[in-house]
PDB file of C-alpha atoms in Angstrom:
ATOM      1  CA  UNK A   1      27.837 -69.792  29.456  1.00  0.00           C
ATOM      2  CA  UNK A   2      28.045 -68.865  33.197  1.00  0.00           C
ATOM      3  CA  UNK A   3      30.938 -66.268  32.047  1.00  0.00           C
ATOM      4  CA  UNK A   4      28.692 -64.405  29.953  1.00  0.00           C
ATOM      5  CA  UNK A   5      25.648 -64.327  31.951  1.00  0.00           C
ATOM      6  CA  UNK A   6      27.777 -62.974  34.504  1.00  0.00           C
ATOM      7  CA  UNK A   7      29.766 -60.313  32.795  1.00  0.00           C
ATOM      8  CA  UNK A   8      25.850 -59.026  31.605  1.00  0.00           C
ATOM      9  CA  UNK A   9      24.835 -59.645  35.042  1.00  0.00           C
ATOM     10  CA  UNK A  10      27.423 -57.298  36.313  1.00  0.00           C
ATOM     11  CA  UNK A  11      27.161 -54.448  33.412  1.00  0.00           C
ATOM     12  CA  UNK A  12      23.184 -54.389  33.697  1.00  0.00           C
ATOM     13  CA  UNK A  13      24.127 -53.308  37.673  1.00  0.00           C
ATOM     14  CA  UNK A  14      27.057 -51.112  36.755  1.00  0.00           C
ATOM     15  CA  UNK A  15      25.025 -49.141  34.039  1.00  0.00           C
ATOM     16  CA  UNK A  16      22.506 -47.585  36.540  1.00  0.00           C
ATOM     17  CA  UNK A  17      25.033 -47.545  38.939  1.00  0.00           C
ATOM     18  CA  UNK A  18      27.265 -44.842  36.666  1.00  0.00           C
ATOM     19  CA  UNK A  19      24.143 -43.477  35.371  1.00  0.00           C
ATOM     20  CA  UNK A  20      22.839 -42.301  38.933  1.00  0.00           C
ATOM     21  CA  UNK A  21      26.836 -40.920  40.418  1.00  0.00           C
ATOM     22  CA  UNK A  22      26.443 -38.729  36.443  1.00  0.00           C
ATOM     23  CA  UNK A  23      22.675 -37.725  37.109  1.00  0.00           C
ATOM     24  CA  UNK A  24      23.741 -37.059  40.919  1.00  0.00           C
ATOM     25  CA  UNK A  25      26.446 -34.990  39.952  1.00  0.00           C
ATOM     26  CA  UNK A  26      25.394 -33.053  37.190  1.00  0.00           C
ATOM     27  CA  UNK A  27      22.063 -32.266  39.214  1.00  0.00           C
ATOM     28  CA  UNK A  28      24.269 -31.004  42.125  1.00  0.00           C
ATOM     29  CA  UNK A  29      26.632 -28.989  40.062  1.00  0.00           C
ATOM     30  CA  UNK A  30      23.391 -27.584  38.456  1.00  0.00           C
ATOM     31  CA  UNK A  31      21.282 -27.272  41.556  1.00  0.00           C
ATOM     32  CA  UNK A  32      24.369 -25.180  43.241  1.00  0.00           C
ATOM     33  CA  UNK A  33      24.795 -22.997  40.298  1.00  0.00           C
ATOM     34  CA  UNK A  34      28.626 -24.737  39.815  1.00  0.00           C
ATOM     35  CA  UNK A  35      30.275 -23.720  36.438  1.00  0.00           C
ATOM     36  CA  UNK A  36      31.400 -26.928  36.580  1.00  0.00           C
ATOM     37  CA  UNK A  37      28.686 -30.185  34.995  1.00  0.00           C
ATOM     38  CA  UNK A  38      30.238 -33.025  37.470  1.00  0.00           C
ATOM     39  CA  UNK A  39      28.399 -35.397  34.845  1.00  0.00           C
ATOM     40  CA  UNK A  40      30.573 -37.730  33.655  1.00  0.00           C
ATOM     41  CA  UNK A  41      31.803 -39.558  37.186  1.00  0.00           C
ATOM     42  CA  UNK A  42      30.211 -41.992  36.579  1.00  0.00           C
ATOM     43  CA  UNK A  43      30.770 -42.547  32.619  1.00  0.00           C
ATOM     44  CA  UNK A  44      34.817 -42.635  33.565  1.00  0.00           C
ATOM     45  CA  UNK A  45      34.135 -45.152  36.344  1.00  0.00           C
ATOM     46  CA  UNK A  46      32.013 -47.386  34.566  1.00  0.00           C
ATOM     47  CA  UNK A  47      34.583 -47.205  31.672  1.00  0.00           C
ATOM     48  CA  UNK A  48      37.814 -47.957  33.725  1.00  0.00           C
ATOM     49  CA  UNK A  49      35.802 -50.773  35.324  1.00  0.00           C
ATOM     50  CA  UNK A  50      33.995 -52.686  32.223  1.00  0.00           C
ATOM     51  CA  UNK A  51      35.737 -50.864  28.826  1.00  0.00           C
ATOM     52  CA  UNK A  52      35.181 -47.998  26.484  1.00  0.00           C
ATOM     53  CA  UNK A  53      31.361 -49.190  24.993  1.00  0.00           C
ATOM     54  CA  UNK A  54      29.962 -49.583  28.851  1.00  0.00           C
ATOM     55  CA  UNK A  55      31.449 -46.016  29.439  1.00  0.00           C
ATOM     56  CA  UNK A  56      29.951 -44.565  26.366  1.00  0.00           C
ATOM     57  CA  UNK A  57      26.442 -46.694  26.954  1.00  0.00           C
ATOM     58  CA  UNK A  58      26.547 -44.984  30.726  1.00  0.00           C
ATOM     59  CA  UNK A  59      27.011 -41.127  29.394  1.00  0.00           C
ATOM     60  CA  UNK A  60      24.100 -42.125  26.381  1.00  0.00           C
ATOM     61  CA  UNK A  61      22.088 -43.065  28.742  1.00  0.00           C
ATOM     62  CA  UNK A  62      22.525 -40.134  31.335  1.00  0.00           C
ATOM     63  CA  UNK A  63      22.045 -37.283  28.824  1.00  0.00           C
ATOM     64  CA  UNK A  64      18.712 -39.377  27.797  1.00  0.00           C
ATOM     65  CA  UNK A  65      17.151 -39.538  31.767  1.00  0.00           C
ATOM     66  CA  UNK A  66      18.321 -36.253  32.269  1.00  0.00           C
ATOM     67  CA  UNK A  67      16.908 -34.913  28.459  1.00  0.00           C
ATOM     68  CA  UNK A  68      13.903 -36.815  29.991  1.00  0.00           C
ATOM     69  CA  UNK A  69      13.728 -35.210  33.205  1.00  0.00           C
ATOM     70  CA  UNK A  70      15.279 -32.075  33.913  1.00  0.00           C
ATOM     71  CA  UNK A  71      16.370 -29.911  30.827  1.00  0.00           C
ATOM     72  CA  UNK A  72      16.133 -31.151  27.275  1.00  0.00           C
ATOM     73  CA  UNK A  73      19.371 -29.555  26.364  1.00  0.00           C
ATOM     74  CA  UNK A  74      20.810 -32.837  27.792  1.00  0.00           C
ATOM     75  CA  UNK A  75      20.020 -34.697  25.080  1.00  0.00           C
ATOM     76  CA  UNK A  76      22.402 -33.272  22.163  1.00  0.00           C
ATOM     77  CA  UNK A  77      25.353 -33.669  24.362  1.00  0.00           C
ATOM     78  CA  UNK A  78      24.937 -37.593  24.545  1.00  0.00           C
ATOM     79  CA  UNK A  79      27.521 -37.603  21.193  1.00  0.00           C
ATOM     80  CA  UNK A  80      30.201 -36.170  24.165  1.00  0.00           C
ATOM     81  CA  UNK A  81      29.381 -38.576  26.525  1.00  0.00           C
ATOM     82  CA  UNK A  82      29.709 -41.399  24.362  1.00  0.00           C
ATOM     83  CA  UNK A  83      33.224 -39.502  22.924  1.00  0.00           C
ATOM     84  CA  UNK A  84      34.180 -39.457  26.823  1.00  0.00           C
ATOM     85  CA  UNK A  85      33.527 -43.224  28.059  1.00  0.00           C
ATOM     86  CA  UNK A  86      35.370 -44.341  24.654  1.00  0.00           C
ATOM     87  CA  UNK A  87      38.139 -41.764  25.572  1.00  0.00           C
ATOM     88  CA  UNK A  88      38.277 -43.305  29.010  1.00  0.00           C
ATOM     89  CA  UNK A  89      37.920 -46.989  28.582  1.00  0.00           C
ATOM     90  CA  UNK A  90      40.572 -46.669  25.628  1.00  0.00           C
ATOM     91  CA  UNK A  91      43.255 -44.945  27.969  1.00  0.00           C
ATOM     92  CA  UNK A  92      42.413 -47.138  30.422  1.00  0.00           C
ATOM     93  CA  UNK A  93      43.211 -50.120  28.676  1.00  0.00           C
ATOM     94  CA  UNK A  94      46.474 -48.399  27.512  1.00  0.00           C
ATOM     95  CA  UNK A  95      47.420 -47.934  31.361  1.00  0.00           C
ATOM     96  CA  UNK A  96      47.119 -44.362  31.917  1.00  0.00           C
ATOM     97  CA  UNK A  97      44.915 -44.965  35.177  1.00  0.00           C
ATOM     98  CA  UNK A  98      47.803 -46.116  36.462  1.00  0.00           C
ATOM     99  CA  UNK A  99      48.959 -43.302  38.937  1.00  0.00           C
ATOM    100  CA  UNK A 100      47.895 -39.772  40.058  1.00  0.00           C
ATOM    101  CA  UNK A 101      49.732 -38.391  36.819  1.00  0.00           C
ATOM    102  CA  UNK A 102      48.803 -40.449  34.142  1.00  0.00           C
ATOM    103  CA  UNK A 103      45.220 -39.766  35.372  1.00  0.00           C
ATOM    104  CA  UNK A 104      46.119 -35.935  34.581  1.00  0.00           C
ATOM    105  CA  UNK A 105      47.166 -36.519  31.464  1.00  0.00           C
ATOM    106  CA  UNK A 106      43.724 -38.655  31.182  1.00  0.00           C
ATOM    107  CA  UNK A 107      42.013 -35.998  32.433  1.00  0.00           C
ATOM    108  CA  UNK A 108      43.873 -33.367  30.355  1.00  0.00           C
ATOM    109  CA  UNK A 109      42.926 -35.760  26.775  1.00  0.00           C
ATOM    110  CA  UNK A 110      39.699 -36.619  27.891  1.00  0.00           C
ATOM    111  CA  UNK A 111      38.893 -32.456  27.919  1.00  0.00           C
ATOM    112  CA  UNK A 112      40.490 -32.191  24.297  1.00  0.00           C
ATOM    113  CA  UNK A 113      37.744 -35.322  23.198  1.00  0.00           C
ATOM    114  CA  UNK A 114      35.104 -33.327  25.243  1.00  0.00           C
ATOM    115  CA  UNK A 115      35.946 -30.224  23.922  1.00  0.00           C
ATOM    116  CA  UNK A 116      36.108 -31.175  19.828  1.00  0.00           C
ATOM    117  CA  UNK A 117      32.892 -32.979  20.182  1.00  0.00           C
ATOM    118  CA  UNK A 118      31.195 -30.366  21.760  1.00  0.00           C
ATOM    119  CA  UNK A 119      31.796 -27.365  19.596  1.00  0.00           C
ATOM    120  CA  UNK A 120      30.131 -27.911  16.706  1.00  0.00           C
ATOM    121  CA  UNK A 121      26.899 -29.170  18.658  1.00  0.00           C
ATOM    122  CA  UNK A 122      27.572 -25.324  20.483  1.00  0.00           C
ATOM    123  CA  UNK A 123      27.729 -23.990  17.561  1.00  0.00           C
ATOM    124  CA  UNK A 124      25.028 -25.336  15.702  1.00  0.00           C
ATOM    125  CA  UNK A 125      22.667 -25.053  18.612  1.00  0.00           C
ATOM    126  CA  UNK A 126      23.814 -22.203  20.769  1.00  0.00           C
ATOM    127  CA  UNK A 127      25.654 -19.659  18.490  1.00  0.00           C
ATOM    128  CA  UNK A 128      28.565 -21.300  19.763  1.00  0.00           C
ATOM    129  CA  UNK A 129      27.941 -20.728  23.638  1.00  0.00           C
ATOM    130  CA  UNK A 130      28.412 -23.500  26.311  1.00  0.00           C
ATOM    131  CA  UNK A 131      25.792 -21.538  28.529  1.00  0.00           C
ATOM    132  CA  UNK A 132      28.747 -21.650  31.292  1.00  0.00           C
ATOM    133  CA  UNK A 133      29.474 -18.631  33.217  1.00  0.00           C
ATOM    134  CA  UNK A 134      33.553 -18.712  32.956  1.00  0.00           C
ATOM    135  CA  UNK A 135      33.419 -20.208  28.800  1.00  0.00           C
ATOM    136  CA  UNK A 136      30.619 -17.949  28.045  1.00  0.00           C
ATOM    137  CA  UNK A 137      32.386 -14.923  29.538  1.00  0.00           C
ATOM    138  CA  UNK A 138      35.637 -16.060  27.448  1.00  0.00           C
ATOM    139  CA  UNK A 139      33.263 -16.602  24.417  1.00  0.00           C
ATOM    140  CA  UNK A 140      31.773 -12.867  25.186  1.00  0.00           C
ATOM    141  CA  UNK A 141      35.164 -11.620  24.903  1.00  0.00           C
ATOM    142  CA  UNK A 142      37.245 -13.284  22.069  1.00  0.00           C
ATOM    143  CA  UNK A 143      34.047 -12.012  20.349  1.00  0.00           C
ATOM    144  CA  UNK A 144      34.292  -8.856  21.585  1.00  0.00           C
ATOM    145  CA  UNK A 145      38.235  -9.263  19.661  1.00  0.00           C
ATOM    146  CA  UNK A 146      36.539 -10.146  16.595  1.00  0.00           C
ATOM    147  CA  UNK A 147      37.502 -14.479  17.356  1.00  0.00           C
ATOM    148  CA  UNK A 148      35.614 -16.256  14.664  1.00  0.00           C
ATOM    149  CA  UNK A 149      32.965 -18.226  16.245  1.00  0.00           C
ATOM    150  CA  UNK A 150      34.732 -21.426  15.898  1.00  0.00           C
ATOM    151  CA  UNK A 151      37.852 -20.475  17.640  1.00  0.00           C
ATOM    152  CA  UNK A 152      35.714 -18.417  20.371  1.00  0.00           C
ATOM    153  CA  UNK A 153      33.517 -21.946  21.266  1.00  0.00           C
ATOM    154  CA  UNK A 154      36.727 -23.754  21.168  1.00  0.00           C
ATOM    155  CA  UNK A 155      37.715 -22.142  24.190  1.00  0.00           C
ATOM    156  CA  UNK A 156      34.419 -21.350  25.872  1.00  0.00           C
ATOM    157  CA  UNK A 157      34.256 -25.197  25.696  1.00  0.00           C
ATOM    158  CA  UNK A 158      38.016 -25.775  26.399  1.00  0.00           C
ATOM    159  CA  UNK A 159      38.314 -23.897  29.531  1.00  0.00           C
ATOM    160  CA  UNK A 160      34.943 -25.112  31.736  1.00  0.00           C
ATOM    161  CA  UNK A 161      36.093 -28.848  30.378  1.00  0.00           C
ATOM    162  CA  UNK A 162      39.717 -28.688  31.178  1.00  0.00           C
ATOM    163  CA  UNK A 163      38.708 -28.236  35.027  1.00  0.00           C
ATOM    164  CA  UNK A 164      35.696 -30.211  34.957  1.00  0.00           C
ATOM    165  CA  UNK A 165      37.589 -33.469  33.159  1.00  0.00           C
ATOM    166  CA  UNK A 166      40.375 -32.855  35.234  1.00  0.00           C
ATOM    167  CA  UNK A 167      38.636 -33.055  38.521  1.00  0.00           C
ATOM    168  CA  UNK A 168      36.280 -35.997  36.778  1.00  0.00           C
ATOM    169  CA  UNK A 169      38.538 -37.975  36.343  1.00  0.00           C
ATOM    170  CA  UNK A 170      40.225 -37.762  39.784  1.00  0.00           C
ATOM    171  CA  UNK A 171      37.243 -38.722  41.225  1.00  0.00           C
ATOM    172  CA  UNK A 172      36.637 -41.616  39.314  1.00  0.00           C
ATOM    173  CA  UNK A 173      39.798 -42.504  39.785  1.00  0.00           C
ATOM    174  CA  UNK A 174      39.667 -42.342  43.598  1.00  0.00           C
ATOM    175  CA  UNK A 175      36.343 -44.117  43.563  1.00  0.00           C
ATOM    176  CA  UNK A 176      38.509 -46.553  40.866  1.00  0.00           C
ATOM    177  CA  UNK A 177      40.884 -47.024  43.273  1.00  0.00           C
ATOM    178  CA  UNK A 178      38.881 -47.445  46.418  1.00  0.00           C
ATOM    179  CA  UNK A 179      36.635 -49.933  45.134  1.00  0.00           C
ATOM    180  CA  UNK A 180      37.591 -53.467  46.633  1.00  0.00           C
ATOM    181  CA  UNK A 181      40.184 -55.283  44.375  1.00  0.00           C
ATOM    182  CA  UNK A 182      37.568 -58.225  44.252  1.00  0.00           C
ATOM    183  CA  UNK A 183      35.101 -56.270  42.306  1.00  0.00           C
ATOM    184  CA  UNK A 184      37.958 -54.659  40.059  1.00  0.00           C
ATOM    185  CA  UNK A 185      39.409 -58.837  39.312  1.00  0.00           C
ATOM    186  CA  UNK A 186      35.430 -59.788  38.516  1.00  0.00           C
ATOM    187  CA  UNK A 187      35.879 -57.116  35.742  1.00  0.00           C
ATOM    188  CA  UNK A 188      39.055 -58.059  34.363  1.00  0.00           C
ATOM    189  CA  UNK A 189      38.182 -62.000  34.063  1.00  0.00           C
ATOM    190  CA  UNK A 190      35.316 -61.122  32.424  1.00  0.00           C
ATOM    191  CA  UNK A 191      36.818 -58.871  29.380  1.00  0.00           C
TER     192      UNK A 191
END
């Protein structure tokens, strides 16, 4: 009994926790004009530390207070966030956190999951834009070439989240890996 009141215990605290470093970063990528969103640090954190549902529960979440509070746009992008903490928490647990690379390659597969989720919600929603200076620029042109609108979203989406998983997931990981090894064991005996 005490093992499960303290595993909830300890996700109730790390929920807000990786809800507040994704509102705090998406409102400072926003607030500084960034063409970067910075909102999922907390989502990849929250996954490493307590699994692949607590990561996708922490982006939900997010793009709800944010869809709440700042721009309702927010909201139809919780479907990615979810897609990212599962993405995270799965290649977690198959130990690709393990070193500086592997959290590339993370990063890098994360992006792809970021970037198939996302385009149809683009494209349903936003004639296939990501409203992002650099992918909107790259959508602007590849339709410009005559790109179908699928392929040009692809890589509107593709080429902000590439950079923006990327340096997501380094951050979580250095948070990950400067976090004391206590608090990383109460995880582990608890899943």
């Amino acid at each position: 009994m005490a093992k499960s009141s303290r595993l909830t215990t300890m996700i109730i605290v790390l929920i807000p926790v990786a809800v507040g470093i994704n509102y705090a970063g998406k409102f400072f990528a926003e607030a500084l004009k960034l063409p970067l969103w910075l909102d999922s640090i907390g989502t990849v954190l929250a996954a490493m530390l307590a699994g692949p549902i607590v990561g996708g529960i922490s982006g939900a979440i997010n793009n709800i207070i944010y869809g709440l509070t700042v721009g309702p746009v927010s909201f139809v992008y919780a479907l990615t966030s979810i897609g990212i903490g599962v993405a995270a928490g799965l290649l977690y647990k198959a130990k690709m956190f393990e070193n500086a690379f592997r959290a590339l390659i993370s990063g890098l597969i994360i992006a792809i999951v970021a970037t198939v989720i996302s385009v149809p919600i683009n494209v349903i929603f936003w004639e296939g834009q990501t409203g992002n200076v650099w992918g909107d620029a790259l959508f602007a042109f590849l339709r410009s070439k005559n790109v179908s609108v699928w392929l040009a979203s692809f890589f509107d989406e593709l080429v902000v989240d590439l950079v923006d998983k990327v340096l997501t997931v380094f951050i979580a990981y250095g948070i990950f890996k400067a976090l004391p090894k206590s608090l990383m064991y109460s995880f582990r005996q608890e899943q």
